[in-house]
Short mmCIF file of C-alpha atoms in Angstrom, two decimals:
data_model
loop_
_atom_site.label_atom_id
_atom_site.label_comp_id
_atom_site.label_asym_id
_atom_site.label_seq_id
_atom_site.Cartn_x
_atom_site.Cartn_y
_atom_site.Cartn_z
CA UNK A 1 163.44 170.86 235.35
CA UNK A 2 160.54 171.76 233.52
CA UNK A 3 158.04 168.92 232.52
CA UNK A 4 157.90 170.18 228.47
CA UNK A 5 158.48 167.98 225.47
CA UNK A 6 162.20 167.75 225.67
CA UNK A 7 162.85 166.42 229.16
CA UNK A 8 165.35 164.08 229.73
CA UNK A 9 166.27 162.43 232.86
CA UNK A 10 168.72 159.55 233.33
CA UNK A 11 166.76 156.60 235.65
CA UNK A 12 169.81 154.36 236.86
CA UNK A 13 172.49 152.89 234.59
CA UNK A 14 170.38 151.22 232.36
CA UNK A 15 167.35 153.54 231.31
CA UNK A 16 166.49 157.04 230.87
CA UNK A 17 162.92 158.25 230.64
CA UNK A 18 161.82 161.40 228.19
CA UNK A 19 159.06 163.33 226.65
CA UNK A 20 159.36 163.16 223.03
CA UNK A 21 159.91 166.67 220.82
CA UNK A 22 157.48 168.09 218.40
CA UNK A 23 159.28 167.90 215.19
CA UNK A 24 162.10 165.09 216.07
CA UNK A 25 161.23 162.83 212.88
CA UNK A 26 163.52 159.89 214.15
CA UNK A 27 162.08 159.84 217.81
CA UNK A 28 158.51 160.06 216.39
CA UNK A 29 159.09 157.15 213.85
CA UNK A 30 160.45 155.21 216.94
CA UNK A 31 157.48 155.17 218.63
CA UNK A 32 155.24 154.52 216.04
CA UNK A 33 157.53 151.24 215.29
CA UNK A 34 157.49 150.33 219.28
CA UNK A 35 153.37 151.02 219.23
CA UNK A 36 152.86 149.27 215.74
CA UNK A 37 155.04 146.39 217.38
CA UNK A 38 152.96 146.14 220.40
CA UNK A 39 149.37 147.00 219.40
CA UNK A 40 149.66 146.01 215.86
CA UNK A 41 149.98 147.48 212.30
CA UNK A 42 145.71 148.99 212.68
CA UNK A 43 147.41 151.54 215.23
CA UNK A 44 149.63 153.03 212.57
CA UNK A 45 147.18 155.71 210.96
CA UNK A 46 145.80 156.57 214.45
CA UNK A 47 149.01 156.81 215.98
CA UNK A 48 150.09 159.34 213.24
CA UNK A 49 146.98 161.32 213.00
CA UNK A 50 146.98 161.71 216.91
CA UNK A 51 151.16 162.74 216.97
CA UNK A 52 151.01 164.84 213.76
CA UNK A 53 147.38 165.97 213.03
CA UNK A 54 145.23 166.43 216.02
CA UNK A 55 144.10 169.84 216.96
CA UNK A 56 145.85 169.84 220.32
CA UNK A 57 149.03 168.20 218.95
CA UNK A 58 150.80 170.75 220.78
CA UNK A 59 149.59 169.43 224.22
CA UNK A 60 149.50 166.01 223.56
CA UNK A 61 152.63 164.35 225.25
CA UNK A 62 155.00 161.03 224.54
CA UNK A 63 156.79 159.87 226.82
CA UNK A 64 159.27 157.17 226.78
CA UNK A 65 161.91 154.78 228.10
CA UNK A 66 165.33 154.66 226.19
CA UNK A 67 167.38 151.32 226.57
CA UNK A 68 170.63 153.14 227.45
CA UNK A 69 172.64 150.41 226.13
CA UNK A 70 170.77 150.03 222.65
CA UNK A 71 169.67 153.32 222.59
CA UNK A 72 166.57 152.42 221.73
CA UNK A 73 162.90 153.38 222.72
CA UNK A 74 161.51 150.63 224.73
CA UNK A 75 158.21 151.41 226.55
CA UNK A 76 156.17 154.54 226.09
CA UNK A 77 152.95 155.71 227.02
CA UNK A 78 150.85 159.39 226.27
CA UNK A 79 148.94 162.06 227.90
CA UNK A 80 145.90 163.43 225.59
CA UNK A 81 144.28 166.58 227.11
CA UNK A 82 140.13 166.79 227.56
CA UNK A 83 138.06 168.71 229.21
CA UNK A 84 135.11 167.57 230.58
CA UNK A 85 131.59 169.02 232.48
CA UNK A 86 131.11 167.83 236.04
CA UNK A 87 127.98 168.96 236.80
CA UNK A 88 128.29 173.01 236.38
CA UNK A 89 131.97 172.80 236.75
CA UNK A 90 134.84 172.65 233.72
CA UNK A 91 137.75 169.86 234.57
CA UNK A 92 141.08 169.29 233.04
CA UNK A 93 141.10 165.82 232.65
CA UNK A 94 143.93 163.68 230.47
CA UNK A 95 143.47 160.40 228.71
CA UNK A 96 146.53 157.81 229.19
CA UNK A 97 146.87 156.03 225.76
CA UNK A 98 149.35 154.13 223.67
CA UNK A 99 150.59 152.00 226.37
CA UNK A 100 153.15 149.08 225.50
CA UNK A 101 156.56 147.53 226.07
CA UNK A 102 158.22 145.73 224.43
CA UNK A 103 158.28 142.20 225.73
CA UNK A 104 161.76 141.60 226.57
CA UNK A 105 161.14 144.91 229.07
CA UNK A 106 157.99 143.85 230.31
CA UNK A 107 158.49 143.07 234.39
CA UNK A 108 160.60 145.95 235.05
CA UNK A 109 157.94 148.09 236.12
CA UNK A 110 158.64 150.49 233.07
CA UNK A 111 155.21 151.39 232.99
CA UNK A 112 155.04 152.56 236.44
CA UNK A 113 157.92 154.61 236.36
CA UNK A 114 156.51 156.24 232.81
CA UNK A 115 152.86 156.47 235.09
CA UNK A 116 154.78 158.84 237.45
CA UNK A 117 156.06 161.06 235.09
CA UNK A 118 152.55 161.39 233.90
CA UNK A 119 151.00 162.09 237.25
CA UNK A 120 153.84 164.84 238.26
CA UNK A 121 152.68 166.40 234.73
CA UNK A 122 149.45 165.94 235.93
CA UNK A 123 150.09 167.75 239.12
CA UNK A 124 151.89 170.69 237.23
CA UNK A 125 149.45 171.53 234.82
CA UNK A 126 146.57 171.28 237.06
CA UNK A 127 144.65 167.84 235.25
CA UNK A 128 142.34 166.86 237.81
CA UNK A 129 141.71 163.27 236.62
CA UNK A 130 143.16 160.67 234.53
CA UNK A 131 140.71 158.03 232.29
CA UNK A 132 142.19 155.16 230.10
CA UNK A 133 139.93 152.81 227.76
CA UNK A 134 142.36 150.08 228.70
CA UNK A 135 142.66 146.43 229.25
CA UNK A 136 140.47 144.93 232.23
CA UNK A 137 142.66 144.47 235.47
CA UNK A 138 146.32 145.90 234.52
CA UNK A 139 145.44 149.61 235.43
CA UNK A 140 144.48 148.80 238.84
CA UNK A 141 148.24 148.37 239.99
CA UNK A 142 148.38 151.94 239.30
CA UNK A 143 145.43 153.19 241.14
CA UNK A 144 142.80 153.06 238.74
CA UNK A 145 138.81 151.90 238.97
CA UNK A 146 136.39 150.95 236.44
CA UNK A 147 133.97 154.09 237.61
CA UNK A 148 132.66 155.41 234.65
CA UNK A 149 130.47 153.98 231.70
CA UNK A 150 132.38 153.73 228.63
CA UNK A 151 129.77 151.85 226.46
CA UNK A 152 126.86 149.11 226.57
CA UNK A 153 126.92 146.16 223.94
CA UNK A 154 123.44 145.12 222.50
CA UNK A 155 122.71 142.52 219.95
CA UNK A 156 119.77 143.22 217.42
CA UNK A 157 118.34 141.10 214.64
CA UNK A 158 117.81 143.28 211.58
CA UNK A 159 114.73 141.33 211.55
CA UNK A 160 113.63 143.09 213.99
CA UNK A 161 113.59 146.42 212.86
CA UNK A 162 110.28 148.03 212.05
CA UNK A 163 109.77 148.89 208.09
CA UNK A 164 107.94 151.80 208.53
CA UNK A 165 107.63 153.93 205.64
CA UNK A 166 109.90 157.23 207.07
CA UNK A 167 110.55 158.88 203.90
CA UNK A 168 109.42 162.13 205.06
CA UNK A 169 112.81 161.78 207.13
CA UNK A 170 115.70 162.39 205.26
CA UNK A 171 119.82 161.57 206.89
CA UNK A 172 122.59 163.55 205.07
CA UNK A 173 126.12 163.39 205.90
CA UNK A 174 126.92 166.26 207.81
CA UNK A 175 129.37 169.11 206.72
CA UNK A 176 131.19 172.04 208.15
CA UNK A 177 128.32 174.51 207.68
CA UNK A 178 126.55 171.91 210.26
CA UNK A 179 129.00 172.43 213.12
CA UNK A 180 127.05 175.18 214.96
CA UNK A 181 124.03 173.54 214.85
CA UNK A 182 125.35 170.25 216.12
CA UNK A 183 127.22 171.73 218.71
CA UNK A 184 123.86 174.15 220.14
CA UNK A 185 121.53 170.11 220.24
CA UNK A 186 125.02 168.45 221.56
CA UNK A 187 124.96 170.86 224.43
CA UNK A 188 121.55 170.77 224.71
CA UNK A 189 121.72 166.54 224.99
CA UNK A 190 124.41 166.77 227.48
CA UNK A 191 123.39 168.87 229.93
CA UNK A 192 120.80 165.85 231.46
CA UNK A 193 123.91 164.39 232.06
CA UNK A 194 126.13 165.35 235.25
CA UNK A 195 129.80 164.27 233.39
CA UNK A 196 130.43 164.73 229.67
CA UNK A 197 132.48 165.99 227.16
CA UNK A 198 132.94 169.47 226.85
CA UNK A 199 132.12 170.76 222.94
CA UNK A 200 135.34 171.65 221.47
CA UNK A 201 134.49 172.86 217.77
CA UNK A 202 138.02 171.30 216.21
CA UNK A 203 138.44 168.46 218.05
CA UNK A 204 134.69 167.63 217.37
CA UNK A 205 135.27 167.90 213.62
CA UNK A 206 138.50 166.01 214.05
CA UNK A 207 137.10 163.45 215.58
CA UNK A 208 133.54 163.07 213.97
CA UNK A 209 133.53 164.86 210.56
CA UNK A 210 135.60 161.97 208.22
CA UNK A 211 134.33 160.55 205.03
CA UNK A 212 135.23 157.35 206.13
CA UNK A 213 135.05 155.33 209.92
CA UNK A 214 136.58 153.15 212.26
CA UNK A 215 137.53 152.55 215.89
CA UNK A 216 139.29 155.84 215.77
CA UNK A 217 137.34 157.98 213.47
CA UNK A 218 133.74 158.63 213.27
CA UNK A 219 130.74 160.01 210.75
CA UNK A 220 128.03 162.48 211.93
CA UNK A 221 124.44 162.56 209.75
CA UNK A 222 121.33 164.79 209.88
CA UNK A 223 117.77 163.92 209.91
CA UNK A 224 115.68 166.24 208.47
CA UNK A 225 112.41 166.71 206.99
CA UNK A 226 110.88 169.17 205.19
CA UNK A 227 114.10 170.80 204.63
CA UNK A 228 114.91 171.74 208.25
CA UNK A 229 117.36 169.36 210.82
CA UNK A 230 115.68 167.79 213.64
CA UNK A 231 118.48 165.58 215.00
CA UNK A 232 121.96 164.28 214.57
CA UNK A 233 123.81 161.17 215.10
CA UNK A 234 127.22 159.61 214.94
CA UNK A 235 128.36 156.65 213.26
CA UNK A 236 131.42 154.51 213.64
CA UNK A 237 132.67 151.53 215.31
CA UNK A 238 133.63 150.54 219.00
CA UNK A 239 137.15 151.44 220.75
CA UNK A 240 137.65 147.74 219.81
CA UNK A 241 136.49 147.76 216.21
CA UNK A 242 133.49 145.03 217.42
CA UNK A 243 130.33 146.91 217.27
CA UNK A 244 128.74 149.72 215.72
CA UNK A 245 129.41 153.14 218.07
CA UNK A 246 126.25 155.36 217.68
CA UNK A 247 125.58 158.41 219.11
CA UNK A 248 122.52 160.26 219.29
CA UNK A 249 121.24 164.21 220.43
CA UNK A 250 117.70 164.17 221.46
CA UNK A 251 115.48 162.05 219.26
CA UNK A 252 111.75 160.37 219.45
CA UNK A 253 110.78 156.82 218.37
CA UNK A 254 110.87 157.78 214.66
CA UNK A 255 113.82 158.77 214.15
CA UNK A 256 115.42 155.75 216.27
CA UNK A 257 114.03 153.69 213.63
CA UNK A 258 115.36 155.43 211.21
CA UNK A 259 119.10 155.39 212.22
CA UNK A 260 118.33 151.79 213.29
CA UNK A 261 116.88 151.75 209.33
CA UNK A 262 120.26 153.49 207.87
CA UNK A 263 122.30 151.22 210.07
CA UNK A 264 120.56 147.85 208.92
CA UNK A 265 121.37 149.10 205.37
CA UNK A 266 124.98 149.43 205.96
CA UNK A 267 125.77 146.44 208.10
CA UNK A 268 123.75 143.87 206.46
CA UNK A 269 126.70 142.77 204.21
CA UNK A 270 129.03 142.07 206.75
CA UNK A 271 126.40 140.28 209.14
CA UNK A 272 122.85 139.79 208.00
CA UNK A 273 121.62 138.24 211.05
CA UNK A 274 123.26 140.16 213.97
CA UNK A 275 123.58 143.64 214.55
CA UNK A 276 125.96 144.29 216.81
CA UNK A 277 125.87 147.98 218.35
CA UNK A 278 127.97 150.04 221.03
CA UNK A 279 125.25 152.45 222.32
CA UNK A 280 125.29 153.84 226.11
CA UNK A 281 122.17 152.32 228.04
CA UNK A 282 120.88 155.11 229.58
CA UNK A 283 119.60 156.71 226.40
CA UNK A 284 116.78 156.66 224.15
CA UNK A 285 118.15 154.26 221.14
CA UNK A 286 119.05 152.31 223.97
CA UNK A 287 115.61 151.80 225.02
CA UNK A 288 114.17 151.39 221.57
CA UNK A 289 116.75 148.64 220.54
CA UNK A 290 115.79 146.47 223.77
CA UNK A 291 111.81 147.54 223.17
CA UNK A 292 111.97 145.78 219.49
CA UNK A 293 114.04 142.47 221.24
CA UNK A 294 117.59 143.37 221.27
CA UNK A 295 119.69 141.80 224.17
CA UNK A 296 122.97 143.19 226.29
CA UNK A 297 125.76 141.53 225.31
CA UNK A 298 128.26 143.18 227.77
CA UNK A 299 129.25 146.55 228.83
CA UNK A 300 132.76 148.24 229.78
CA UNK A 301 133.99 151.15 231.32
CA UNK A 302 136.01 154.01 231.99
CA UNK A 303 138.90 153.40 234.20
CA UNK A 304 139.69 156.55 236.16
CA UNK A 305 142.14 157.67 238.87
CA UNK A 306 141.75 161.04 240.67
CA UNK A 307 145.41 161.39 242.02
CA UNK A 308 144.57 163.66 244.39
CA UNK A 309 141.46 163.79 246.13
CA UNK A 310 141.66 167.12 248.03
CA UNK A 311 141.70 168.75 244.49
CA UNK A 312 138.93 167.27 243.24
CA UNK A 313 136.69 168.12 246.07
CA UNK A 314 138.23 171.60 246.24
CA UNK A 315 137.16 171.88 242.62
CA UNK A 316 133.69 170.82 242.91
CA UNK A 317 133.08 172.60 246.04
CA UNK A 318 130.49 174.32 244.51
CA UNK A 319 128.30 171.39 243.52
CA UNK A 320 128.67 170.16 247.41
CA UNK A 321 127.21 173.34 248.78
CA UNK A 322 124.70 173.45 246.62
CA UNK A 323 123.51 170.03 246.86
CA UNK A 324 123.34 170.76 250.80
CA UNK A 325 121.39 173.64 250.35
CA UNK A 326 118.78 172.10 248.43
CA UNK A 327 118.28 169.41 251.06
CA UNK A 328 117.51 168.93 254.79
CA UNK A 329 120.70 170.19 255.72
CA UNK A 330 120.66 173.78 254.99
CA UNK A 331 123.15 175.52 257.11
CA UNK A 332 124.97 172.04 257.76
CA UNK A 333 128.19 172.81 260.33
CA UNK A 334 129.57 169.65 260.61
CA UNK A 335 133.56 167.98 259.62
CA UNK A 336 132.69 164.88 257.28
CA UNK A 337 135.37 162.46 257.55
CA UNK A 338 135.69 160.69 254.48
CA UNK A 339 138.36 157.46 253.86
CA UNK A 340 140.03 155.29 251.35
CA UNK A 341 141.40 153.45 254.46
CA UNK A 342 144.97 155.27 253.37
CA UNK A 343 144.13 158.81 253.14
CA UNK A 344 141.25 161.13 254.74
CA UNK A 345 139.08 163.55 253.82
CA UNK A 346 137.87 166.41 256.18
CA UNK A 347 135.32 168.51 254.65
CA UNK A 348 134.33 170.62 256.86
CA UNK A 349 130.91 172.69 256.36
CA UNK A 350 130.37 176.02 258.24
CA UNK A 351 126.48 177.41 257.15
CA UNK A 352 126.41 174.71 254.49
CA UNK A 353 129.68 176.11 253.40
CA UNK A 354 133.35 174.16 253.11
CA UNK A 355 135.44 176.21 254.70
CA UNK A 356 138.38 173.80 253.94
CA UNK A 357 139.27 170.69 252.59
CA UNK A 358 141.93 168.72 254.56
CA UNK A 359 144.23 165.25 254.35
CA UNK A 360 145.39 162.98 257.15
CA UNK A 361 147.45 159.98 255.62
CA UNK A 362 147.34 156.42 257.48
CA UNK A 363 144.85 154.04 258.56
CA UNK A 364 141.61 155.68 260.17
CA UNK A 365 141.06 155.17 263.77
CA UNK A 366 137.89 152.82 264.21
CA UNK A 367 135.06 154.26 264.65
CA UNK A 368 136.87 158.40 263.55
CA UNK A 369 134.89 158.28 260.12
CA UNK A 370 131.58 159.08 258.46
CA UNK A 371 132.25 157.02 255.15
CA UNK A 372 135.16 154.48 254.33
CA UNK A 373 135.36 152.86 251.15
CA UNK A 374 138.33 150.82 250.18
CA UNK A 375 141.28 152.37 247.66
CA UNK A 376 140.12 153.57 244.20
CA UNK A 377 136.66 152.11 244.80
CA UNK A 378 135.43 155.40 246.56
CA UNK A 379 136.10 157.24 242.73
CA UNK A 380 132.46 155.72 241.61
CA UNK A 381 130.93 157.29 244.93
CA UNK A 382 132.25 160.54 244.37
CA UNK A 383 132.09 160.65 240.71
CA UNK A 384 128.37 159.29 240.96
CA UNK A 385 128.72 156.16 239.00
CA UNK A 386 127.37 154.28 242.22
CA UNK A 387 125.57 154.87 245.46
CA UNK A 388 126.89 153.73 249.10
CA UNK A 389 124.41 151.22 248.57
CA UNK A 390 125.38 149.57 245.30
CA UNK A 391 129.03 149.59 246.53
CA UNK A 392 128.63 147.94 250.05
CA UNK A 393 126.78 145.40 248.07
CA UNK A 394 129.64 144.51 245.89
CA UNK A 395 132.35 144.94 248.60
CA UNK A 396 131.84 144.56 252.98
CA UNK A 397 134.51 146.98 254.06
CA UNK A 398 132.62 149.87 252.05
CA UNK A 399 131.10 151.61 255.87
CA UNK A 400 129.10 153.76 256.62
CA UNK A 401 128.46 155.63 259.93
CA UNK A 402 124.58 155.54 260.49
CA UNK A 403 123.56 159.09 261.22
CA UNK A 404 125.78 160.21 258.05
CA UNK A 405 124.13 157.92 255.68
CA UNK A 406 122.13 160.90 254.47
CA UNK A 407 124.23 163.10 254.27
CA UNK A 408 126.56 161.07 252.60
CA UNK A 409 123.63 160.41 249.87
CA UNK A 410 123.27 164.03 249.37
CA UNK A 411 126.73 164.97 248.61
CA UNK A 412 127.27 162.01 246.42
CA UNK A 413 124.07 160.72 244.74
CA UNK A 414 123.93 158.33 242.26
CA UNK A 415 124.56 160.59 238.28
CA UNK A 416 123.86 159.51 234.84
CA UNK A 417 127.24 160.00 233.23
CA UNK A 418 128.17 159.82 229.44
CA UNK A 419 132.00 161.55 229.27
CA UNK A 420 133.63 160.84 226.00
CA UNK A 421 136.92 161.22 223.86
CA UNK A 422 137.82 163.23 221.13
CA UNK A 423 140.95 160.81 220.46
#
């Protein structure tokens, strides 16, 4: 049977697992209750705006668990569609969210049956990897690794923002007539990155263009002078409603203080003292806020699972080749033998070509492979969020053969990455 919104299938005697309808009012208000239940009444407009609202309601999927004996909805989870830029490359990637049971049901591995729906879905409509902003540890039972930055917590005394005089810059809240310019300096400001978020006009304004802000919906402003828009930025708050989430295109010292200006305005009510801001660390507000005396408070991540390996490397093929060719190892003929210690990966390279990607399930043979890193830990090699290096550091069984060491650190060098959400 088709996996569509409609499917039905009965799990044993006691549960039956679906994916909810478009326009089924009852089954919708169901899961609101079970995710208002679980997560709390704050989820309530999200949860609506994201089921009824969102510019790709239609591929947005629910799925659920049915108490056969109550009939009632007991555990769900969702699947929200991105797309994002991996280097030069577009991937379908989905975003697991809404995850809860109710407690009674919690034990009965619910979630992981709901988790394999999603992944066959995955598998038949070609989504390439899956990212959650979840709870620390949980995911990992399913496969997942914290292998992507999601954001980096800094503390800042509005006492230590500069009062320069910047009224030659002006910040306006941005409208519809805006969109095309924000979206030529977004793609501008994302391109020094190897993963981010592909521009997607709706979702952007979905997402970004609200009067008002939160955890789930954000504000974008111009700075301008002289009547002409040099920059843009977003404004709202952190995935957990704890810090202020700014986002920047390109911008110079100047107009870092004057965001940093506009946001002491705004925040000093709630905390005159403390500033507490969600900005990612490899960027240029990140640098100013630490140059003026602002500490890290923490930082947290992306968890990710690529369910199937030989797809991804099939997909960015491309990238591969060319990072050979622009190295030493031009014209590289060679199989690479690459391990989780459950699977392997055979690239093999004819003329700095792969020819094909191949899988061999089990435990490697001592000694049979270039690079073995354990489980989901090998996603922030391939995905760049970490060199060989940083990894065998944190973890022993992370190996390397010698004489593939660089080769391995061509193929899979260390990326700034700054992927985001439009949910």
């Amino acid at each position: 049977m088709r996996l569509a919104k409609g499917y039905k299938r009965k799990l044993n005697q006691h549960f039956s697992i679906h994916i909810a309808e478009n326009y089924k009012k009852e089954e919708f208000q169901e899961i609101l209750a079970l995710n208002v239940k679980v997560h709390g009444e704050s989820v309530s407009d999200y949860f609506k705006h994201i089921f009824l609202n969102h510019p790709r309601k239609e591929d947005i999927l629910f799925l659920y668990i049915k108490d056969s004996n109550s009939n009632k909805i007991v555990s769900s989870i969702s699947l929200w569609p991105l797309e994002w830029r991996i280097g030069s490359i577009n991937v379908l990637v989905c975003e697991m969210g809404f995850v809860g049971t109710l407690e009674k049901y919690r034990g009965k591995e619910l979630i992981v049956e709901l988790n394999n729906l999603y992944e066959r879905i995955m598998a038949e409509k070609g989504y390439i990897i899956s990212v959650i902003r979840g709870i620390p540890y949980y995911y990992r039972k399913l496969g997942y690794e914290f292998a992507i930055p999601l954001d980096h917590r800094m503390f800042l005394s509005p006492s230590m923002i500069p009062q320069d005089d910047l009224e030659f810059l002006k910040i306006r809240k941005a409208n519809l007539d805006d969109i095309d310019l924000i979206a030529n300096k977004y793609n501008q400001y994302y391109e020094n990155f190897f993963i981010s978020n592909l521009f997607d006009k709706n979702c952007y304004i979905s997402k970004f263009f609200n009067d008002n802000y939160n955890a789930f919906k954000t504000s974008t402003y111009l700075i301008e002078t002289g009547g002409k828009t040099i920059a843009y930025f977003t404004f709202g708050k952190s995935y957990d409603n704890l810090a202020y989430d700014i986002k920047t295109s390109d911008i110079n010292r100047e107009y870092g203080i004057k965001i940093l200006q506009f946001t002491k305005e705004i925040t000093s009510i709630e905390n005159p003292d403390q500033i507490n801001l969600a900005v990612r660390e490899d960027t240029d507000l990140a640098e100013l806020i630490g140059e003026l005396g602002g500490t890290t408070n923490n930082t947290y991540g992306w968890q990710v699972k690529i369910p199937n390996l030989k797809l991804y490397l099939e997909k960015i093929k491309y990238i591969l080749e060319n990072r050979i060719f622009n190295s030493n190892f031009q014209g590289l003929t060679q199989d690479l033998r690459l391990s989780n210690y459950k699977t392997t990966i055979i690239l093999s390279f004819k003329n700095g070509k792969i020819s094909i990607v191949k899988m061999e399930k089990g435990y490697p043979k001592e000694g049979s492979c270039d690079l073995q890193i354990p489980g989901s830990l090998l996603f922030k090699l391939i995905l760049g969020d970490m060199s060989f290096e940083e990894i065998n550091h944190i973890i022993k069984d992370a190996m390397i053969i010698h004489k593939s060491r660089e080769i391995i650190d061509v193929l899979f060098p260390k990326e700034n990455l700054y992927p985001d959400t439009y949910y």
